Amino acid sequence: MNSLILSGQLSRCTARVGITRALSTSAVQNLGRQRPGRRSEHPFDVENMEKFNFDDQTTIGHELFGNIREVRSYLRKAKYEIPKLSEHAKPFVPPTSSQILRFKTQNYMGEPHPVESKCVLNVKVDLLGLNDQERHKLLVLSGPRYNPETGELTLSSEKFPYVKQNKKYLSDLLDKLVAEAKDSSDTFADIPLDTRHVKSKKKLEFPAEWARPKKSTSTSS
């Protein structure tokens, strides 16, 4: 009895699956493949393309011509447009005695680069107007950022996405260092200045007695 019930249920499920498959629809593209005569032709189909008669350049040839046109456009700009920039030229004005900060940035033409946001500040410590006590404290706080051979303090920053933000950050950081150096509550007088980060390489001179003697040119009579 149970086997008859199970067989009846299986037959009903099979019938339902058959009905579902019969009612299912196919995509329009599949119908078109089954009936190629009734498919709507597209103007860009491969069958509708004209036969190549080797009367035109290949894809690589067109790319080469595109590069040539780009180079020629820059050459025309260099010949006709760049000389016009001399009309907007301004005379060089050297920095004044109060302009002691020097900023360095990098710019890559034609492509974005993560180094473009970096800014480097250089300043001569002697131009900051500090006495010996304040100067010593500033150098101790600066650490390896001070170069005793050139007397310059170097600060760099790339923590912000724009170069102007990094430039403003370095300017404010230098102001804080100078303000801290002028604070006489702790002068750091008991801390010596560490200059081990600057390793001067000793240049050895080649001994003259090791030099190869020059060959004497004798002229035959």
PDB file of N, CA and C in Angstrom, residues 135-148 152-155 177 192-198:
ATOM      1  N   ARG A 135      69.411  77.506  20.891  1.00  0.00           N
ATOM      2  CA  ARG A 135      69.863  76.736  19.730  1.00  0.00           C
ATOM      3  C   ARG A 135      70.171  75.293  20.117  1.00  0.00           C
ATOM      4  N   HIS A 136      70.824  75.110  21.270  1.00  0.00           N
ATOM      5  CA  HIS A 136      71.143  73.758  21.730  1.00  0.00           C
ATOM      6  C   HIS A 136      69.865  72.948  21.987  1.00  0.00           C
ATOM      7  N   LYS A 137      68.880  73.557  22.596  1.00  0.00           N
ATOM      8  CA  LYS A 137      67.627  72.848  22.868  1.00  0.00           C
ATOM      9  C   LYS A 137      66.902  72.504  21.569  1.00  0.00           C
ATOM     10  N   LEU A 138      66.925  73.408  20.605  1.00  0.00           N
ATOM     11  CA  LEU A 138      66.277  73.132  19.322  1.00  0.00           C
ATOM     12  C   LEU A 138      66.944  71.962  18.604  1.00  0.00           C
ATOM     13  N   LEU A 139      68.275  71.911  18.648  1.00  0.00           N
ATOM     14  CA  LEU A 139      68.982  70.827  17.970  1.00  0.00           C
ATOM     15  C   LEU A 139      68.753  69.492  18.667  1.00  0.00           C
ATOM     16  N   VAL A 140      68.658  69.509  19.991  1.00  0.00           N
ATOM     17  CA  VAL A 140      68.380  68.266  20.720  1.00  0.00           C
ATOM     18  C   VAL A 140      66.981  67.754  20.387  1.00  0.00           C
ATOM     19  N   LEU A 141      66.028  68.665  20.290  1.00  0.00           N
ATOM     20  CA  LEU A 141      64.671  68.262  19.933  1.00  0.00           C
ATOM     21  C   LEU A 141      64.579  67.797  18.478  1.00  0.00           C
ATOM     22  N   SER A 142      65.383  68.356  17.624  1.00  0.00           N
ATOM     23  CA  SER A 142      65.332  67.992  16.203  1.00  0.00           C
ATOM     24  C   SER A 142      65.914  66.615  15.948  1.00  0.00           C
ATOM     25  N   GLY A 143      66.930  66.213  16.697  1.00  0.00           N
ATOM     26  CA  GLY A 143      67.511  64.887  16.525  1.00  0.00           C
ATOM     27  C   GLY A 143      68.226  64.742  15.194  1.00  0.00           C
ATOM     28  N   PRO A 144      67.971  63.633  14.473  1.00  0.00           N
ATOM     29  CA  PRO A 144      68.684  63.406  13.203  1.00  0.00           C
ATOM     30  C   PRO A 144      68.230  64.309  12.067  1.00  0.00           C
ATOM     31  N   ARG A 145      67.248  65.154  12.305  1.00  0.00           N
ATOM     32  CA  ARG A 145      66.793  66.066  11.246  1.00  0.00           C
ATOM     33  C   ARG A 145      67.735  67.258  11.058  1.00  0.00           C
ATOM     34  N   TYR A 146      68.708  67.379  11.941  1.00  0.00           N
ATOM     35  CA  TYR A 146      69.679  68.472  11.829  1.00  0.00           C
ATOM     36  C   TYR A 146      70.979  67.914  11.278  1.00  0.00           C
ATOM     37  N   ASN A 147      71.521  68.608  10.299  1.00  0.00           N
ATOM     38  CA  ASN A 147      72.795  68.226   9.694  1.00  0.00           C
ATOM     39  C   ASN A 147      73.859  69.208  10.150  1.00  0.00           C
ATOM     40  N   PRO A 148      74.800  68.783  11.010  1.00  0.00           N
ATOM     41  CA  PRO A 148      75.811  69.726  11.504  1.00  0.00           C
ATOM     42  C   PRO A 148      76.797  70.170  10.434  1.00  0.00           C
ATOM     43  N   GLU A 152      71.764  72.923   8.464  1.00  0.00           N
ATOM     44  CA  GLU A 152      70.370  73.022   8.054  1.00  0.00           C
ATOM     45  C   GLU A 152      69.500  72.046   8.838  1.00  0.00           C
ATOM     46  N   LEU A 153      68.286  72.469   9.063  1.00  0.00           N
ATOM     47  CA  LEU A 153      67.261  71.640   9.679  1.00  0.00           C
ATOM     48  C   LEU A 153      66.272  71.229   8.589  1.00  0.00           C
ATOM     49  N   THR A 154      66.033  69.927   8.458  1.00  0.00           N
ATOM     50  CA  THR A 154      65.181  69.389   7.401  1.00  0.00           C
ATOM     51  C   THR A 154      63.975  68.707   8.025  1.00  0.00           C
ATOM     52  N   LEU A 155      62.793  69.129   7.604  1.00  0.00           N
ATOM     53  CA  LEU A 155      61.538  68.530   8.038  1.00  0.00           C
ATOM     54  C   LEU A 155      60.746  68.136   6.797  1.00  0.00           C
ATOM     55  N   LEU A 177      58.526  74.134  17.370  1.00  0.00           N
ATOM     56  CA  LEU A 177      59.892  73.822  17.795  1.00  0.00           C
ATOM     57  C   LEU A 177      60.607  75.068  18.314  1.00  0.00           C
ATOM     58  N   PRO A 192      73.796  66.128  25.905  1.00  0.00           N
ATOM     59  CA  PRO A 192      74.724  66.513  24.831  1.00  0.00           C
ATOM     60  C   PRO A 192      74.081  66.331  23.461  1.00  0.00           C
ATOM     61  N   LEU A 193      74.606  67.053  22.505  1.00  0.00           N
ATOM     62  CA  LEU A 193      74.103  66.969  21.138  1.00  0.00           C
ATOM     63  C   LEU A 193      74.657  65.718  20.462  1.00  0.00           C
ATOM     64  N   ASP A 194      73.784  64.891  19.958  1.00  0.00           N
ATOM     65  CA  ASP A 194      74.169  63.629  19.314  1.00  0.00           C
ATOM     66  C   ASP A 194      74.251  63.840  17.805  1.00  0.00           C
ATOM     67  N   THR A 195      75.427  63.649  17.260  1.00  0.00           N
ATOM     68  CA  THR A 195      75.647  63.814  15.813  1.00  0.00           C
ATOM     69  C   THR A 195      76.123  62.516  15.169  1.00  0.00           C
ATOM     70  N   ARG A 196      75.764  61.393  15.773  1.00  0.00           N
ATOM     71  CA  ARG A 196      76.220  60.121  15.218  1.00  0.00           C
ATOM     72  C   ARG A 196      75.522  59.776  13.905  1.00  0.00           C
ATOM     73  N   HIS A 197      74.395  60.417  13.623  1.00  0.00           N
ATOM     74  CA  HIS A 197      73.694  60.125  12.376  1.00  0.00           C
ATOM     75  C   HIS A 197      74.423  60.676  11.161  1.00  0.00           C
ATOM     76  N   VAL A 198      75.379  61.570  11.394  1.00  0.00           N
ATOM     77  CA  VAL A 198      76.175  62.117  10.297  1.00  0.00           C
ATOM     78  C   VAL A 198      77.534  61.431  10.329  1.00  0.00           C
TER      79      VAL A 198
END
